[in-house]
Short mmCIF file of C-alpha atoms and ligand atoms in Angstrom, two decimals:
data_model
loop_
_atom_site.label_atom_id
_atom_site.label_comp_id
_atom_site.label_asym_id
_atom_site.label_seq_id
_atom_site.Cartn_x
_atom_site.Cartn_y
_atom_site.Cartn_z
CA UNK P 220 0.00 0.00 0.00
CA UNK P 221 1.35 3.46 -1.18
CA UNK P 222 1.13 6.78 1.17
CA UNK P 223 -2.12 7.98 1.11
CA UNK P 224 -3.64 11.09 2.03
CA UNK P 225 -7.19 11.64 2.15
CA UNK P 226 -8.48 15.44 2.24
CA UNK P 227 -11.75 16.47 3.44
CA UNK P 228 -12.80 20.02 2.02
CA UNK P 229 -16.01 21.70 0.83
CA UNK P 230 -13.87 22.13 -2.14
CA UNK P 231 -12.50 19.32 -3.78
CA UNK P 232 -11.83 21.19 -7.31
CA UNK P 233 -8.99 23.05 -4.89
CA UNK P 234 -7.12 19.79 -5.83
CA UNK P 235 -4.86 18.28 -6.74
CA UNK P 236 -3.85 21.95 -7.39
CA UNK P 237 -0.17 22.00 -6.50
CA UNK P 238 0.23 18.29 -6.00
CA UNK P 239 -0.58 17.59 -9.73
CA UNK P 240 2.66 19.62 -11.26
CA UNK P 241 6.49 18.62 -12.12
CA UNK P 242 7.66 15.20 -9.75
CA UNK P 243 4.87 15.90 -7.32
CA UNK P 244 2.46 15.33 -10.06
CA UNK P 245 4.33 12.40 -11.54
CA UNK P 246 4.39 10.56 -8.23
CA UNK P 247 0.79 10.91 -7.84
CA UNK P 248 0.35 9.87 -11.71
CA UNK P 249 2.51 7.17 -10.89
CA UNK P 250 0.79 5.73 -7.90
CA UNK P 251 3.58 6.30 -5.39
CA UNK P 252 1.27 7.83 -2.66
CA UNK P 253 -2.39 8.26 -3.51
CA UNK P 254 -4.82 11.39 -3.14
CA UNK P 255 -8.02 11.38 -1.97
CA UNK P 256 -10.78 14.17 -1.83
CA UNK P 257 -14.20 14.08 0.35
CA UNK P 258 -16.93 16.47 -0.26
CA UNK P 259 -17.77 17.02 3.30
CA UNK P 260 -21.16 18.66 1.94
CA UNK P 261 -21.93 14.51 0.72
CA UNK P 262 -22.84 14.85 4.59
CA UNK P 263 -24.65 17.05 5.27
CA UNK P 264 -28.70 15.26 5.88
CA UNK P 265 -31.03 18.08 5.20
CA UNK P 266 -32.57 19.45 1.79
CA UNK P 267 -30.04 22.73 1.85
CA UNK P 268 -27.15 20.95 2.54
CA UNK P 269 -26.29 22.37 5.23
CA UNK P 270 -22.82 22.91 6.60
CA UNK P 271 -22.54 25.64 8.49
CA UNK P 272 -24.32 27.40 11.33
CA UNK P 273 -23.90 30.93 13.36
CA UNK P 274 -21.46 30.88 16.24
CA UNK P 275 -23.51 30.05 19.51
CA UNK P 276 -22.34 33.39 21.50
CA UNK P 277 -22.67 35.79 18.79
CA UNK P 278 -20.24 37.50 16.67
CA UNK P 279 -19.63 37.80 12.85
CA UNK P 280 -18.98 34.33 10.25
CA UNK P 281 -20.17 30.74 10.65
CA UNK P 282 -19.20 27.94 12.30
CA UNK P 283 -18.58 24.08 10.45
CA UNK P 284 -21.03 22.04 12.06
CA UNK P 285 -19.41 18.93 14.32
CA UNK P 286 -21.96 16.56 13.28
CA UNK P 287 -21.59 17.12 9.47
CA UNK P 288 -17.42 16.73 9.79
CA UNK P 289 -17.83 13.58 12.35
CA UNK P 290 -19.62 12.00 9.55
CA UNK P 291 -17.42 12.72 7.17
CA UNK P 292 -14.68 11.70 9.55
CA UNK P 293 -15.50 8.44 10.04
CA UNK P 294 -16.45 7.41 6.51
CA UNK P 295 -13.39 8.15 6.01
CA UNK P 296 -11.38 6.22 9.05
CA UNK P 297 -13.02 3.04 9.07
CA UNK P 298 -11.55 -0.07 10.64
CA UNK P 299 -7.81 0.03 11.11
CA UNK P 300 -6.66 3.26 9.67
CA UNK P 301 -3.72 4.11 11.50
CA UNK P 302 -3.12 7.35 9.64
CA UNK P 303 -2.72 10.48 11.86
CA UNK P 304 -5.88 13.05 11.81
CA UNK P 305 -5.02 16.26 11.18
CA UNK P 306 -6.82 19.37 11.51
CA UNK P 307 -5.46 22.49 9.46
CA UNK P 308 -5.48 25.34 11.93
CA UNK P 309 -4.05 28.83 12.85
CA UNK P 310 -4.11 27.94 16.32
CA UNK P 311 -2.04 24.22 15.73
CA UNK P 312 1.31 23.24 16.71
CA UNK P 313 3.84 25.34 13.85
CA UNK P 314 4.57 22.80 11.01
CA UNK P 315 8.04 21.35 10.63
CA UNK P 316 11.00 19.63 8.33
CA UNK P 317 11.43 16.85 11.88
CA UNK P 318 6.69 16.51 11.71
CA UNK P 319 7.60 16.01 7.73
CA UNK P 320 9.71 13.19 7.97
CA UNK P 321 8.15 11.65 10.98
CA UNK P 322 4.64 12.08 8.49
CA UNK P 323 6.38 10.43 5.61
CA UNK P 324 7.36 7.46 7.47
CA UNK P 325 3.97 6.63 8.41
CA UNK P 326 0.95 5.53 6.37
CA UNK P 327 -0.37 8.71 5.18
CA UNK P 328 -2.37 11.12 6.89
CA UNK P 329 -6.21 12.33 6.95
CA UNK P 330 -6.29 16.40 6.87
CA UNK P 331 -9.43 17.88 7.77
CA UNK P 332 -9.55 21.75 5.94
CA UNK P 333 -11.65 24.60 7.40
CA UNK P 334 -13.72 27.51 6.00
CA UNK P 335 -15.48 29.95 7.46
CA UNK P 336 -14.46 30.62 11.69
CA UNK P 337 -13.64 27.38 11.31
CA UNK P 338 -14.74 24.31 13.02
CA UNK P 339 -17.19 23.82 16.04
CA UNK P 340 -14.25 22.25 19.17
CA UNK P 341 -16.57 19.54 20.06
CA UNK P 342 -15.70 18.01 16.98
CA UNK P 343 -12.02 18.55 17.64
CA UNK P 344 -12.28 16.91 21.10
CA UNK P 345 -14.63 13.87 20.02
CA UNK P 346 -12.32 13.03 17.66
CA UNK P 347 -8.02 12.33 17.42
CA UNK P 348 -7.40 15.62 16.00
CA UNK P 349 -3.94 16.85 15.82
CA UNK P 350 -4.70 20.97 14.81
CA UNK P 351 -1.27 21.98 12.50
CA UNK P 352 -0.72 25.54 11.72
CA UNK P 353 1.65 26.49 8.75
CA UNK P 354 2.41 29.69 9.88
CA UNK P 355 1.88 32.84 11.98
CA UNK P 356 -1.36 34.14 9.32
CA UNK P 357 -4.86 33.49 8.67
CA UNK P 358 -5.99 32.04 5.15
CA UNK P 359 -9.09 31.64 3.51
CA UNK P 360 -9.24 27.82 4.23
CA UNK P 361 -7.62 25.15 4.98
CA UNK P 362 -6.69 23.60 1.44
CA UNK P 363 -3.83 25.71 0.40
CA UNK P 364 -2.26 24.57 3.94
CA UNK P 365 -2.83 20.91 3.35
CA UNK P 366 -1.15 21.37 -0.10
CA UNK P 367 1.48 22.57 1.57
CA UNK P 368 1.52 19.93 4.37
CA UNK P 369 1.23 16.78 1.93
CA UNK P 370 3.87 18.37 -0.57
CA UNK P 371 6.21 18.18 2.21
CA UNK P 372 5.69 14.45 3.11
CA UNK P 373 5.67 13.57 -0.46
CA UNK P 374 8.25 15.19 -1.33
CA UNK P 375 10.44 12.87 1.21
CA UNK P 376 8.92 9.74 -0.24
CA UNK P 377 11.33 7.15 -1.58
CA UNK P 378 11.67 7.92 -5.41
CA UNK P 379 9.80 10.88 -5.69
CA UNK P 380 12.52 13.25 -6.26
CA UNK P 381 14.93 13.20 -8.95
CA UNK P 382 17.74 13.01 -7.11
CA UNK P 383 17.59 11.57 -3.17
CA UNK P 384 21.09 13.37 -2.55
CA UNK P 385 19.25 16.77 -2.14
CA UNK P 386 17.22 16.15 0.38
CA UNK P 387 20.19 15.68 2.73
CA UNK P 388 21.54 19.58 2.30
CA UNK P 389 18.66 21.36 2.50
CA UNK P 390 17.17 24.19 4.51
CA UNK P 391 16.52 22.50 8.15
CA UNK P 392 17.91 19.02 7.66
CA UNK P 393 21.11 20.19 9.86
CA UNK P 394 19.29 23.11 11.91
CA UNK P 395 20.08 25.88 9.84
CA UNK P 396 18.98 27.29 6.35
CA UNK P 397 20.22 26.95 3.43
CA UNK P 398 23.49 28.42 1.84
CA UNK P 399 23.18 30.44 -1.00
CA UNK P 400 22.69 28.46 -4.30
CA UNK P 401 24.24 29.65 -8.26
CA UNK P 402 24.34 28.56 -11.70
CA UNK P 403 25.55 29.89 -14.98
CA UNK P 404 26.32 32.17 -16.24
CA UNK P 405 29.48 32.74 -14.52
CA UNK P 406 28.87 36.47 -14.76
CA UNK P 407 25.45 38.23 -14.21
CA UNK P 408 24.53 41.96 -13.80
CA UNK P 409 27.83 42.68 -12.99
CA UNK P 410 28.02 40.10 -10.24
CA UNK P 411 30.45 37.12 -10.39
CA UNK P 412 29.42 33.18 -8.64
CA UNK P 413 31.66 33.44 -5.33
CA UNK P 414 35.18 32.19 -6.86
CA UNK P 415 36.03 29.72 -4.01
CA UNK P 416 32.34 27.61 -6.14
CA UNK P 417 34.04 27.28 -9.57
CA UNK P 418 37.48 26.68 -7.21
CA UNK P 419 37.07 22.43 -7.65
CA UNK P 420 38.49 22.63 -3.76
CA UNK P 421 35.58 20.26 -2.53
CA UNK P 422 37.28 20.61 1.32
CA UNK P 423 36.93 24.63 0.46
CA UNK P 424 33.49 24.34 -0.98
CA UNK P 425 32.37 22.82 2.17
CA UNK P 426 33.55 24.80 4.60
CA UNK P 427 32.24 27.82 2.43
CA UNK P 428 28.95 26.42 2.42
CA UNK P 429 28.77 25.90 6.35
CA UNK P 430 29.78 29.06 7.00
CA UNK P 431 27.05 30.69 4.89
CA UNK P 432 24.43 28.43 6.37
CA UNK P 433 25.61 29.95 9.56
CA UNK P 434 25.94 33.70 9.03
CA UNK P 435 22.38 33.18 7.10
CA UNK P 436 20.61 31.23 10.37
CA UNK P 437 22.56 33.62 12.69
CA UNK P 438 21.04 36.85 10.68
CA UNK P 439 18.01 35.64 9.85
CA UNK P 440 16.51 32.96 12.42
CA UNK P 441 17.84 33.64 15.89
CA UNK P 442 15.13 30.86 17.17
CA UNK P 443 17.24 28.47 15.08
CA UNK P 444 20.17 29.60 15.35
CA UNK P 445 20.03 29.36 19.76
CA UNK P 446 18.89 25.91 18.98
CA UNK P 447 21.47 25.21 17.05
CA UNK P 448 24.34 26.61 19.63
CA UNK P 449 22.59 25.00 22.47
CA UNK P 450 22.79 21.41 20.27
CA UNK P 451 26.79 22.44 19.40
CA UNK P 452 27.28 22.94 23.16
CA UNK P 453 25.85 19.33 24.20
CA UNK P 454 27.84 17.93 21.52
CA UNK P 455 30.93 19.38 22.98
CA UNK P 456 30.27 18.64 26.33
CA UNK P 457 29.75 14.92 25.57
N1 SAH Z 645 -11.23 31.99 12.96
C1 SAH Z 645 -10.06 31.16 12.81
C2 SAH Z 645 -9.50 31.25 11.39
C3 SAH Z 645 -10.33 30.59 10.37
S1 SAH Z 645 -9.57 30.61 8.79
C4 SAH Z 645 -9.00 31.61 13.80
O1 SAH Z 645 -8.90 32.81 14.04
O2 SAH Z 645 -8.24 30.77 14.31
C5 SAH Z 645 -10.45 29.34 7.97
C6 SAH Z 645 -9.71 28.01 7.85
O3 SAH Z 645 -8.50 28.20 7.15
C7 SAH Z 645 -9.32 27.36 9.15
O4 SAH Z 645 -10.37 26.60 9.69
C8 SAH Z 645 -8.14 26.49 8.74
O5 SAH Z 645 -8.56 25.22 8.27
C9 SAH Z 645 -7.53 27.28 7.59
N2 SAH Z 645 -6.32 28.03 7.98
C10 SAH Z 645 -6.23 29.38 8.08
N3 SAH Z 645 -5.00 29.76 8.44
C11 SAH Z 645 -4.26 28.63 8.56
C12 SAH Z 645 -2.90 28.38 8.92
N4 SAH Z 645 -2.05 29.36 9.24
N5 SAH Z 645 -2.49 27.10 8.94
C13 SAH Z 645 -3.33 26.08 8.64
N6 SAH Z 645 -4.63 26.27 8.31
C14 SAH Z 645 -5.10 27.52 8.27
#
């Protein structure tokens, strides 16, 4: 059995968006995971098709009913799914490379997206939700996100990518970001590729790159960066 995800939305058209393009696309052409989409309006029991109600309190938007999305739910996980239940949320635990991996070595995952104010908690406690946020903003919905969140697990799938090599030197594997990346033409605009690149001193290269990754985490990601040095510090102490 291939990775599977399994996406409920009141939008299925939003997909495969993203995931259909360049060797994201190809994998799921190819069968190596498998996408599914679940119009949680199929649930919905009365002539309207009803999803949605006003929040009980008061105040502006509606609210994604918890009996609609439990039904929905559990057509979904029947029997022995083991795959994690995920709830795409502004208020979740931040996204990450390490949840990624740790995603990607499972079975697959079932995302639940949001519209709307988003989903009545009831459903959210009755239920194994995990709520994941992909950042420190507010969409329109939760499908983008879960784009975003199964891209990331696919994307570490054995045989998905071109070439498995990259995925060993990227941005987070190590702690830090990225150091900076060129190609030709040797001269652009005036600026040259850093010479110590086109130097063929691998030893060089390497400590080059390092040392950018560093300045780049230090300048730009001091949360990282502290990490990093308290990790370093451990390590040196052992
Ligand atoms: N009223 C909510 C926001 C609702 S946005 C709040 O303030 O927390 C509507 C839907 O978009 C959410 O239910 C969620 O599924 C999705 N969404 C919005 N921002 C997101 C983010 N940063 N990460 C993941 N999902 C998000």
């Amino acid at each position: 059995m291939s990775w599977s995800a399994s996406v409920l939305t009141l939008f299925p058209e939003a997909f495969p968006g993203a995931l259909g393009v360049s060797l994201i696309g190809k994998a799921l052409e190819s069968g190596a995971f498998s996408l599914e989409t679940v119009d949680i309006r199929d649930f919905a029991r009365d002539k309207h098709a009803t999803v949605d109600d006003t929040p009980a309190g008061g105040g502006p938007g509606m609210v994604m009913r918890a009996d609609v999305l439990a039904r929905a739910v559990d057509a979904v996980r029947q029997g022995a799914d083991a795959r994690p239940l995920l709830y795409l949320s502004p208020r979740g635990r931040p996204f990450t490379q390490a949840r990624a991996k740790a995603l990607a070595a499972g079975p697959g995952i079932v995302l639940l997206c949001g519209r709307f104010e988003g989903v009545d908690e009831r459903l959210l406690e009755a239920r194994p939700f995990e709520e994941v946020s992909i950042g420190d903003f507010v969409l329109a919905g939760g499908e983008v996100a879960a784009q975003a969140v199964i891209e990331a697990c696919v994307r570490l799938l054995p045989g998905v990518l071109g070439d498995p090599a990259s995925l060993g030197c990227e941005s987070f594997e190590d702690g830090l970001l990225e150091y900076p990346q060129y190609t030709r033409p040797q001269a652009w605009e005036g600026r040259e590729i850093p010479a110590v690149l086109t130097s063929g001193h691998h030893g060089e290269i390497a400590r080059w790159r390092r040392a950018e990754a560093e300045r780049l985490t230090a300048e730009r990601r001091p949360d990282l960066w502290a990490a990093h040095e308290r990790r370093r510090d451990v390590d040196k102490a052992r």
